[in-house]
Amino acid sequence: CRGTTEAASIDYAGLVYPFLQKEMSLATPIPLQRLCRLAQVSRAGYYRWLEARPAVDHDLDLHDEIQRIALEFPSYGMPRITEELKRAVGKWARNGYAGSCGKTTCCACAAGSSW
């Protein structure tokens, strides 16, 4: 089962650790060591997950601006979005940045842009 989630690129730990946390908070909790063994995860991984802070995307505003441009001008490709980005925000834009977020997650591609 675990191998198939990895093949499907599903975050197995992200699914299991919240469940383990819920089980630990029950009135008659199952020991963490046993839960981790059953779920095939490490206790150390569980504790790292508990201490982890949410990732901060420092370029969130920039990605928002790229998305706004891509939605406003759906026929624009990476070079034209980069030029528009330079006009809109100036110092943030660098050559090729509009395409560096990757085609699989880029909002412009999701909007049907040709790049």
N, CA, C and O atoms as CSV, one atom per row, in Angstrom:
chain,resi,resn,atom,element,x,y,z
A,1,CYS,N,N,0.828,-1.190,0.000
A,1,CYS,CA,C,0.000,0.000,0.000
A,1,CYS,C,C,0.873,1.254,0.000
A,1,CYS,O,O,0.625,2.188,-0.762
A,2,ARG,N,N,1.902,1.270,0.865
A,2,ARG,CA,C,2.742,2.451,0.963
A,2,ARG,C,C,3.490,2.719,-0.330
A,2,ARG,O,O,3.649,3.871,-0.732
A,3,GLY,N,N,3.955,1.651,-0.989
A,3,GLY,CA,C,4.666,1.815,-2.252
A,3,GLY,C,C,3.795,2.434,-3.331
A,3,GLY,O,O,4.282,3.208,-4.155
A,4,THR,N,N,2.508,2.099,-3.333
A,4,THR,CA,C,1.630,2.667,-4.350
A,4,THR,C,C,1.384,4.149,-4.100
A,4,THR,O,O,1.222,4.911,-5.053
A,5,THR,N,N,1.351,4.580,-2.826
A,5,THR,CA,C,1.170,6.009,-2.569
A,5,THR,C,C,2.399,6.784,-3.001
A,5,THR,O,O,2.285,7.905,-3.498
A,6,GLU,N,N,3.584,6.191,-2.815
A,6,GLU,CA,C,4.802,6.870,-3.272
A,6,GLU,C,C,4.829,6.957,-4.784
A,6,GLU,O,O,5.246,7.971,-5.343
A,7,ALA,N,N,4.381,5.887,-5.457
A,7,ALA,CA,C,4.352,5.899,-6.918
A,7,ALA,C,C,3.353,6.927,-7.433
A,7,ALA,O,O,3.557,7.519,-8.493
A,8,ALA,N,N,2.273,7.140,-6.684
A,8,ALA,CA,C,1.263,8.108,-7.094
A,8,ALA,C,C,1.595,9.511,-6.589
A,8,ALA,O,O,0.793,10.434,-6.732
A,9,SER,N,N,2.772,9.666,-6.002
A,9,SER,CA,C,3.264,10.921,-5.429
A,9,SER,C,C,2.297,11.532,-4.415
A,9,SER,O,O,2.055,12.739,-4.414
A,10,ILE,N,N,1.753,10.678,-3.560
A,10,ILE,CA,C,0.900,11.123,-2.460
A,10,ILE,C,C,1.769,11.252,-1.225
A,10,ILE,O,O,2.611,10.392,-0.966
A,11,ASP,N,N,1.576,12.300,-0.473
A,11,ASP,CA,C,2.346,12.528,0.743
A,11,ASP,C,C,1.841,11.591,1.839
A,11,ASP,O,O,0.929,11.936,2.591
A,12,TYR,N,N,2.441,10.404,1.922
A,12,TYR,CA,C,2.009,9.384,2.870
A,12,TYR,C,C,2.110,9.890,4.301
A,12,TYR,O,O,1.177,9.726,5.087
A,13,ALA,N,N,3.238,10.505,4.640
A,13,ALA,CA,C,3.426,11.009,6.000
A,13,ALA,C,C,2.400,12.093,6.327
A,13,ALA,O,O,1.909,12.165,7.453
A,14,GLY,N,N,2.083,12.924,5.357
A,14,GLY,CA,C,1.090,13.971,5.574
A,14,GLY,C,C,-0.299,13.415,5.840
A,14,GLY,O,O,-1.136,14.083,6.446
A,15,LEU,N,N,-0.540,12.202,5.391
A,15,LEU,CA,C,-1.816,11.546,5.660
A,15,LEU,C,C,-1.795,10.795,6.991
A,15,LEU,O,O,-2.778,10.796,7.733
A,16,VAL,N,N,-0.664,10.155,7.282
A,16,VAL,CA,C,-0.575,9.275,8.452
A,16,VAL,C,C,-0.383,10.050,9.753
A,16,VAL,O,O,-1.046,9.751,10.747
A,17,TYR,N,N,0.504,11.032,9.765
A,17,TYR,CA,C,0.830,11.719,11.020
A,17,TYR,C,C,-0.368,12.407,11.675
A,17,TYR,O,O,-0.505,12.330,12.895
A,18,PRO,N,N,-1.244,13.079,10.914
A,18,PRO,CA,C,-2.433,13.640,11.579
A,18,PRO,C,C,-3.322,12.550,12.196
A,18,PRO,O,O,-3.920,12.752,13.253
A,19,PHE,N,N,-3.399,11.403,11.530
A,19,PHE,CA,C,-4.172,10.292,12.081
A,19,PHE,C,C,-3.542,9.798,13.384
A,19,PHE,O,O,-4.246,9.533,14.358
A,20,LEU,N,N,-2.211,9.676,13.394
A,20,LEU,CA,C,-1.525,9.249,14.617
A,20,LEU,C,C,-1.763,10.246,15.741
A,20,LEU,O,O,-1.982,9.854,16.887
A,21,GLN,N,N,-1.723,11.521,15.419
A,21,GLN,CA,C,-1.948,12.553,16.428
A,21,GLN,C,C,-3.367,12.434,17.003
A,21,GLN,O,O,-3.571,12.588,18.207
A,22,LYS,N,N,-4.331,12.161,16.140
A,22,LYS,CA,C,-5.705,12.004,16.601
A,22,LYS,C,C,-5.831,10.782,17.511
A,22,LYS,O,O,-6.493,10.840,18.546
A,23,GLU,N,N,-5.197,9.684,17.124
A,23,GLU,CA,C,-5.231,8.470,17.932
A,23,GLU,C,C,-4.575,8.687,19.298
A,23,GLU,O,O,-5.023,8.126,20.299
A,24,MET,N,N,-3.530,9.489,19.339
A,24,MET,CA,C,-2.829,9.757,20.595
A,24,MET,C,C,-3.681,10.602,21.540
A,24,MET,O,O,-3.477,10.566,22.754
A,25,SER,N,N,-4.626,11.357,21.000
A,25,SER,CA,C,-5.435,12.235,21.844
A,25,SER,C,C,-6.706,11.558,22.373
A,25,SER,O,O,-7.469,12.176,23.115
A,26,LEU,N,N,-6.937,10.308,22.002
A,26,LEU,CA,C,-8.127,9.594,22.474
A,26,LEU,C,C,-8.012,9.286,23.967
A,26,LEU,O,O,-6.931,9.355,24.552
A,27,ALA,N,N,-9.151,8.944,24.565
A,27,ALA,CA,C,-9.191,8.648,26.007
A,27,ALA,C,C,-8.306,7.445,26.350
A,27,ALA,O,O,-7.659,7.437,27.397
A,28,THR,N,N,-8.272,6.448,25.495
A,28,THR,CA,C,-7.399,5.288,25.716
A,28,THR,C,C,-6.449,5.188,24.525
A,28,THR,O,O,-6.679,4.413,23.597
A,29,PRO,N,N,-5.381,5.983,24.565
A,29,PRO,CA,C,-4.491,6.035,23.407
A,29,PRO,C,C,-3.682,4.742,23.236
A,29,PRO,O,O,-3.321,4.077,24.206
A,30,ILE,N,N,-3.421,4.425,22.009
A,30,ILE,CA,C,-2.510,3.333,21.669
A,30,ILE,C,C,-1.105,3.921,21.747
A,30,ILE,O,O,-0.889,5.051,21.310
A,31,PRO,N,N,-0.149,3.179,22.293
A,31,PRO,CA,C,1.213,3.715,22.383
A,31,PRO,C,C,1.752,4.142,21.009
A,31,PRO,O,O,1.524,3.473,20.001
A,32,LEU,N,N,2.457,5.247,20.998
A,32,LEU,CA,C,2.981,5.800,19.752
A,32,LEU,C,C,3.882,4.808,19.038
A,32,LEU,O,O,3.836,4.696,17.813
A,33,GLN,N,N,4.698,4.089,19.792
A,33,GLN,CA,C,5.606,3.122,19.174
A,33,GLN,C,C,4.820,2.094,18.354
A,33,GLN,O,O,5.214,1.748,17.240
A,34,ARG,N,N,3.714,1.613,18.909
A,34,ARG,CA,C,2.905,0.627,18.196
A,34,ARG,C,C,2.208,1.246,16.990
A,34,ARG,O,O,2.156,0.629,15.926
A,35,LEU,N,N,1.670,2.459,17.139
A,35,LEU,CA,C,1.026,3.136,16.017
A,35,LEU,C,C,2.002,3.339,14.860
A,35,LEU,O,O,1.664,3.106,13.699
A,36,CYS,N,N,3.199,3.768,15.186
A,36,CYS,CA,C,4.203,4.011,14.146
A,36,CYS,C,C,4.591,2.711,13.449
A,36,CYS,O,O,4.766,2.685,12.231
A,37,ARG,N,N,4.725,1.635,14.219
A,37,ARG,CA,C,5.052,0.343,13.625
A,37,ARG,C,C,3.938,-0.103,12.671
A,37,ARG,O,O,4.215,-0.572,11.566
A,38,LEU,N,N,2.689,0.043,13.097
A,38,LEU,CA,C,1.556,-0.349,12.248
A,38,LEU,C,C,1.469,0.490,10.977
A,38,LEU,O,O,1.126,-0.018,9.909
A,39,ALA,N,N,1.781,1.767,11.101
A,39,ALA,CA,C,1.700,2.682,9.953
A,39,ALA,C,C,2.966,2.674,9.106
A,39,ALA,O,O,3.007,3.294,8.044
A,40,GLN,N,N,3.999,1.975,9.568
A,40,GLN,CA,C,5.291,1.887,8.876
A,40,GLN,C,C,5.950,3.254,8.717
A,40,GLN,O,O,6.475,3.591,7.656
A,41,VAL,N,N,5.909,4.030,9.798
A,41,VAL,CA,C,6.614,5.309,9.850
A,41,VAL,C,C,7.465,5.322,11.119
A,41,VAL,O,O,7.245,4.519,12.026
A,42,SER,N,N,8.424,6.221,11.183
A,42,SER,CA,C,9.289,6.282,12.356
A,42,SER,C,C,8.730,7.246,13.391
A,42,SER,O,O,8.035,8.208,13.063
A,43,ARG,N,N,9.048,6.967,14.638
A,43,ARG,CA,C,8.647,7.889,15.702
A,43,ARG,C,C,9.364,9.222,15.534
A,43,ARG,O,O,8.789,10.284,15.770
A,44,ALA,N,N,10.621,9.152,15.125
A,44,ALA,CA,C,11.384,10.386,14.916
A,44,ALA,C,C,10.706,11.258,13.853
A,44,ALA,O,O,10.630,12.478,13.995
A,45,GLY,N,N,10.217,10.616,12.792
A,45,GLY,CA,C,9.507,11.359,11.750
A,45,GLY,C,C,8.242,12.004,12.285
A,45,GLY,O,O,7.899,13.127,11.917
A,46,TYR,N,N,7.552,11.280,13.159
A,46,TYR,CA,C,6.336,11.833,13.772
A,46,TYR,C,C,6.682,13.067,14.600
A,46,TYR,O,O,6.001,14.089,14.506
A,47,TYR,N,N,7.733,12.977,15.407
A,47,TYR,CA,C,8.111,14.122,16.239
A,47,TYR,C,C,8.618,15.286,15.389
A,47,TYR,O,O,8.371,16.445,15.723
A,48,ARG,N,N,9.326,14.991,14.290
A,48,ARG,CA,C,9.737,16.071,13.374
A,48,ARG,C,C,8.513,16.745,12.775
A,48,ARG,O,O,8.470,17.968,12.643
A,49,TRP,N,N,7.517,15.941,12.414
A,49,TRP,CA,C,6.279,16.486,11.856
A,49,TRP,C,C,5.577,17.372,12.872
A,49,TRP,O,O,5.043,18.421,12.511
A,50,LEU,N,N,5.570,16.967,14.138
A,50,LEU,CA,C,4.927,17.780,15.178
A,50,LEU,C,C,5.602,19.139,15.330
A,50,LEU,O,O,4.938,20.152,15.548
A,51,GLU,N,N,6.920,19.149,15.215
A,51,GLU,CA,C,7.686,20.378,15.412
A,51,GLU,C,C,7.794,21.243,14.157
A,51,GLU,O,O,8.196,22.405,14.225
A,52,ALA,N,N,7.434,20.668,13.016
A,52,ALA,CA,C,7.609,21.383,11.747
A,52,ALA,C,C,6.718,22.618,11.682
A,52,ALA,O,O,5.573,22.610,12.136
A,53,ARG,N,N,7.260,23.644,11.123
A,53,ARG,CA,C,6.504,24.874,10.890
A,53,ARG,C,C,6.097,24.914,9.429
A,53,ARG,O,O,6.808,24.380,8.579
A,54,PRO,N,N,4.985,25.528,9.125
A,54,PRO,CA,C,4.561,25.605,7.723
A,54,PRO,C,C,5.607,26.319,6.875
A,54,PRO,O,O,6.208,27.305,7.301
A,55,ALA,N,N,5.807,25.812,5.689
A,55,ALA,CA,C,6.764,26.423,4.775
A,55,ALA,C,C,6.274,27.804,4.359
A,55,ALA,O,O,5.085,28.004,4.110
A,56,VAL,N,N,7.192,28.743,4.286
A,56,VAL,CA,C,6.853,30.102,3.899
A,56,VAL,C,C,7.334,30.317,2.471
A,56,VAL,O,O,8.509,30.116,2.166
A,57,ASP,N,N,6.437,30.718,1.615
A,57,ASP,CA,C,6.793,31.009,0.236
A,57,ASP,C,C,7.127,32.501,0.156
A,57,ASP,O,O,6.241,33.355,0.196
A,58,HIS,N,N,8.410,32.787,0.043
A,58,HIS,CA,C,8.850,34.181,0.018
A,58,HIS,C,C,8.457,34.887,-1.276
A,58,HIS,O,O,8.430,36.117,-1.333
A,59,ASP,N,N,8.157,34.117,-2.301
A,59,ASP,CA,C,7.795,34.696,-3.585
A,59,ASP,C,C,6.292,34.660,-3.830
A,59,ASP,O,O,5.855,34.723,-4.979
A,60,LEU,N,N,5.505,34.561,-2.782
A,60,LEU,CA,C,4.060,34.445,-2.933
A,60,LEU,C,C,3.467,35.645,-3.663
A,60,LEU,O,O,2.625,35.476,-4.545
A,61,ASP,N,N,3.894,36.853,-3.307
A,61,ASP,CA,C,3.390,38.042,-3.993
A,61,ASP,C,C,3.764,38.029,-5.468
A,61,ASP,O,O,2.977,38.424,-6.328
A,62,LEU,N,N,4.974,37.569,-5.744
A,62,LEU,CA,C,5.428,37.502,-7.128
A,62,LEU,C,C,4.616,36.480,-7.920
A,62,LEU,O,O,4.228,36.741,-9.058
A,63,HIS,N,N,4.361,35.323,-7.323
A,63,HIS,CA,C,3.534,34.323,-7.993
A,63,HIS,C,C,2.115,34.842,-8.212
A,63,HIS,O,O,1.504,34.557,-9.242
A,64,ASP,N,N,1.593,35.593,-7.261
A,64,ASP,CA,C,0.264,36.187,-7.430
A,64,ASP,C,C,0.235,37.149,-8.617
A,64,ASP,O,O,-0.724,37.177,-9.389
A,65,GLU,N,N,1.301,37.933,-8.745
A,65,GLU,CA,C,1.374,38.887,-9.861
A,65,GLU,C,C,1.489,38.156,-11.195
A,65,GLU,O,O,0.877,38.564,-12.182
A,66,ILE,N,N,2.271,37.077,-11.229
A,66,ILE,CA,C,2.380,36.275,-12.450
A,66,ILE,C,C,1.016,35.708,-12.820
A,66,ILE,O,O,0.633,35.710,-13.990
A,67,GLN,N,N,0.290,35.226,-11.826
A,67,GLN,CA,C,-1.039,34.674,-12.079
A,67,GLN,C,C,-1.986,35.749,-12.605
A,67,GLN,O,O,-2.755,35.510,-13.536
A,68,ARG,N,N,-1.924,36.921,-12.009
A,68,ARG,CA,C,-2.790,38.007,-12.464
A,68,ARG,C,C,-2.514,38.337,-13.923
A,68,ARG,O,O,-3.446,38.511,-14.708
A,69,ILE,N,N,-1.230,38.425,-14.293
A,69,ILE,CA,C,-0.853,38.743,-15.674
A,69,ILE,C,C,-1.304,37.628,-16.617
A,69,ILE,O,O,-1.848,37.891,-17.689
A,70,ALA,N,N,-1.071,36.378,-16.205
A,70,ALA,CA,C,-1.432,35.244,-17.062
A,70,ALA,C,C,-2.937,35.171,-17.289
A,70,ALA,O,O,-3.383,34.815,-18.379
A,71,LEU,N,N,-3.713,35.501,-16.283
A,71,LEU,CA,C,-5.162,35.476,-16.447
A,71,LEU,C,C,-5.667,36.673,-17.249
A,71,LEU,O,O,-6.634,36.562,-18.002
A,72,GLU,N,N,-5.009,37.811,-17.081
A,72,GLU,CA,C,-5.419,39.006,-17.815
A,72,GLU,C,C,-5.057,38.909,-19.298
A,72,GLU,O,O,-5.795,39.386,-20.160
A,73,PHE,N,N,-3.900,38.277,-19.584
A,73,PHE,CA,C,-3.424,38.129,-20.962
A,73,PHE,C,C,-3.175,36.651,-21.250
A,73,PHE,O,O,-2.023,36.218,-21.236
A,74,PRO,N,N,-4.219,35.866,-21.511
A,74,PRO,CA,C,-4.050,34.419,-21.658
A,74,PRO,C,C,-3.184,33.996,-22.843
A,74,PRO,O,O,-2.686,32.871,-22.864
A,75,SER,N,N,-2.995,34.864,-23.818
A,75,SER,CA,C,-2.180,34.486,-24.974
A,75,SER,C,C,-0.689,34.745,-24.744
A,75,SER,O,O,0.135,34.378,-25.582
A,76,TYR,N,N,-0.335,35.371,-23.623
A,76,TYR,CA,C,1.069,35.670,-23.345
A,76,TYR,C,C,1.814,34.392,-22.986
A,76,TYR,O,O,1.298,33.532,-22.273
A,77,GLY,N,N,3.028,34.287,-23.490
A,77,GLY,CA,C,3.936,33.216,-23.104
A,77,GLY,C,C,4.917,33.723,-22.064
A,77,GLY,O,O,4.781,34.841,-21.567
A,78,MET,N,N,5.913,32.897,-21.732
A,78,MET,CA,C,6.868,33.256,-20.682
A,78,MET,C,C,7.591,34.584,-20.963
A,78,MET,O,O,7.670,35.418,-20.061
A,79,PRO,N,N,8.120,34.813,-22.172
A,79,PRO,CA,C,8.838,36.071,-22.399
A,79,PRO,C,C,7.955,37.313,-22.212
A,79,PRO,O,O,8.393,38.299,-21.620
A,80,ARG,N,N,6.728,37.267,-22.708
A,80,ARG,CA,C,5.851,38.431,-22.585
A,80,ARG,C,C,5.370,38.618,-21.155
A,80,ARG,O,O,5.219,39.751,-20.696
A,81,ILE,N,N,5.128,37.520,-20.443
A,81,ILE,CA,C,4.743,37.643,-19.030
A,81,ILE,C,C,5.890,38.252,-18.238
A,81,ILE,O,O,5.669,39.083,-17.358
A,82,THR,N,N,7.132,37.833,-18.553
A,82,THR,CA,C,8.299,38.396,-17.862
A,82,THR,C,C,8.409,39.888,-18.122
A,82,THR,O,O,8.678,40.656,-17.198
A,83,GLU,N,N,8.208,40.313,-19.363
A,83,GLU,CA,C,8.261,41.740,-19.685
A,83,GLU,C,C,7.164,42.508,-18.965
A,83,GLU,O,O,7.411,43.589,-18.429
A,84,GLU,N,N,5.955,41.960,-18.948
A,84,GLU,CA,C,4.848,42.610,-18.240
A,84,GLU,C,C,5.138,42.673,-16.742
A,84,GLU,O,O,4.801,43.651,-16.075
A,85,LEU,N,N,5.759,41.633,-16.229
A,85,LEU,CA,C,6.124,41.587,-14.817
A,85,LEU,C,C,7.146,42.675,-14.493
A,85,LEU,O,O,7.066,43.314,-13.444
A,86,LYS,N,N,8.089,42.881,-15.380
A,86,LYS,CA,C,9.081,43.944,-15.175
A,86,LYS,C,C,8.406,45.313,-15.130
A,86,LYS,O,O,8.764,46.169,-14.322
A,87,ARG,N,N,7.416,45.507,-16.017
A,87,ARG,CA,C,6.696,46.776,-16.010
A,87,ARG,C,C,5.869,46.936,-14.744
A,87,ARG,O,O,5.791,48.029,-14.183
A,88,ALA,N,N,5.255,45.852,-14.295
A,88,ALA,CA,C,4.338,45.923,-13.158
A,88,ALA,C,C,5.054,46.055,-11.819
A,88,ALA,O,O,4.644,46.850,-10.973
A,89,VAL,N,N,6.111,45.289,-11.621
A,89,VAL,CA,C,6.731,45.259,-10.291
A,89,VAL,C,C,8.203,45.613,-10.283
A,89,VAL,O,O,8.810,45.688,-9.215
A,90,GLY,N,N,8.781,45.828,-11.429
A,90,GLY,CA,C,10.148,46.303,-11.511
A,90,GLY,C,C,11.193,45.347,-10.953
A,90,GLY,O,O,11.560,44.372,-11.610
A,91,LYS,N,N,11.667,45.619,-9.761
A,91,LYS,CA,C,12.827,44.924,-9.216
A,91,LYS,C,C,12.626,43.421,-9.013
A,91,LYS,O,O,13.604,42.673,-8.993
A,92,TRP,N,N,11.392,42.967,-8.862
A,92,TRP,CA,C,11.161,41.537,-8.647
A,92,TRP,C,C,11.515,40.703,-9.863
A,92,TRP,O,O,12.049,39.601,-9.744
A,93,ALA,N,N,11.213,41.237,-11.023
A,93,ALA,CA,C,11.333,40.443,-12.240
A,93,ALA,C,C,12.777,40.278,-12.654
A,93,ALA,O,O,13.558,41.230,-12.643
A,94,ARG,N,N,13.116,39.071,-13.016
A,94,ARG,CA,C,14.410,38.807,-13.629
A,94,ARG,C,C,14.126,37.931,-14.840
A,94,ARG,O,O,13.100,37.251,-14.889
A,95,ASN,N,N,15.000,37.941,-15.788
A,95,ASN,CA,C,14.746,37.206,-17.026
A,95,ASN,C,C,14.433,35.747,-16.744
A,95,ASN,O,O,15.187,35.061,-16.054
A,96,GLY,N,N,13.332,35.284,-17.275
A,96,GLY,CA,C,12.948,33.892,-17.163
A,96,GLY,C,C,12.230,33.519,-15.884
A,96,GLY,O,O,11.842,32.361,-15.724
A,97,TYR,N,N,12.037,34.458,-14.964
A,97,TYR,CA,C,11.411,34.076,-13.698
A,97,TYR,C,C,9.989,33.595,-13.883
A,97,TYR,O,O,9.550,32.686,-13.178
A,98,ALA,N,N,9.270,34.174,-14.803
A,98,ALA,CA,C,7.866,33.808,-14.991
A,98,ALA,C,C,7.724,32.340,-15.346
A,98,ALA,O,O,6.690,31.736,-15.060
A,99,GLY,N,N,8.735,31.757,-15.960
A,99,GLY,CA,C,8.654,30.347,-16.317
A,99,GLY,C,C,9.332,29.439,-15.323
A,99,GLY,O,O,9.256,28.218,-15.464
A,100,SER,N,N,9.993,29.990,-14.321
A,100,SER,CA,C,10.767,29.154,-13.406
A,100,SER,C,C,9.925,28.445,-12.371
A,100,SER,O,O,10.431,27.566,-11.673
A,101,CYS,N,N,8.654,28.798,-12.247
A,101,CYS,CA,C,7.817,28.129,-11.256
A,101,CYS,C,C,7.421,26.742,-11.729
A,101,CYS,O,O,6.892,25.963,-10.937
A,102,GLY,N,N,7.652,26.411,-12.970
A,102,GLY,CA,C,7.400,25.067,-13.472
A,102,GLY,C,C,6.029,24.930,-14.112
A,102,GLY,O,O,5.038,25.461,-13.611
A,103,LYS,N,N,5.988,24.227,-15.200
A,103,LYS,CA,C,4.741,24.113,-15.951
A,103,LYS,C,C,3.679,23.339,-15.202
A,103,LYS,O,O,2.492,23.577,-15.423
A,104,THR,N,N,4.058,22.419,-14.321
A,104,THR,CA,C,3.050,21.600,-13.658
A,104,THR,C,C,2.299,22.366,-12.598
A,104,THR,O,O,1.153,22.031,-12.297
A,105,THR,N,N,2.918,23.405,-12.009
A,105,THR,CA,C,2.245,24.148,-10.953
A,105,THR,C,C,1.939,25.579,-11.352
A,105,THR,O,O,1.293,26.306,-10.597
A,106,CYS,N,N,2.387,25.991,-12.513
A,106,CYS,CA,C,2.235,27.392,-12.898
A,106,CYS,C,C,0.773,27.703,-13.194
A,106,CYS,O,O,0.085,26.973,-13.907
A,107,CYS,N,N,0.339,28.791,-12.630
A,107,CYS,CA,C,-1.050,29.204,-12.796
A,107,CYS,C,C,-1.341,29.562,-14.237
A,107,CYS,O,O,-2.462,29.372,-14.708
A,108,ALA,N,N,-0.345,30.080,-14.948
A,108,ALA,CA,C,-0.570,30.466,-16.327
A,108,ALA,C,C,-0.881,29.243,-17.186
A,108,ALA,O,O,-1.701,29.308,-18.101
A,109,CYS,N,N,-0.223,28.140,-16.884
A,109,CYS,CA,C,-0.478,26.912,-17.641
A,109,CYS,C,C,-1.863,26.369,-17.309
A,109,CYS,O,O,-2.561,25.842,-18.175
A,110,ALA,N,N,-2.242,26.503,-16.065
A,110,ALA,CA,C,-3.570,26.037,-15.660
A,110,ALA,C,C,-4.645,26.885,-16.316
A,110,ALA,O,O,-5.757,26.415,-16.552
A,111,ALA,N,N,-4.309,28.143,-16.610
A,111,ALA,CA,C,-5.277,29.037,-17.236
A,111,ALA,C,C,-5.355,28.824,-18.745
A,111,ALA,O,O,-6.183,29.437,-19.419
A,112,GLY,N,N,-4.486,27.949,-19.281
A,112,GLY,CA,C,-4.542,27.638,-20.700
A,112,GLY,C,C,-3.551,28.416,-21.537
A,112,GLY,O,O,-3.724,28.510,-22.752
A,113,SER,N,N,-2.518,28.978,-20.930
A,113,SER,CA,C,-1.505,29.679,-21.669
A,113,SER,C,C,-0.733,28.696,-22.547
A,113,SER,O,O,-0.668,27.504,-22.244
A,114,SER,N,N,-0.161,29.190,-23.613
A,114,SER,CA,C,0.518,28.306,-24.563
A,114,SER,C,C,1.937,27.938,-24.132
A,114,SER,O,O,2.609,27.190,-24.842
A,115,TRP,N,N,2.398,28.426,-23.025
A,115,TRP,CA,C,3.773,28.083,-22.623
A,115,TRP,C,C,3.706,27.085,-21.568
A,115,TRP,O,O,4.741,26.643,-21.070
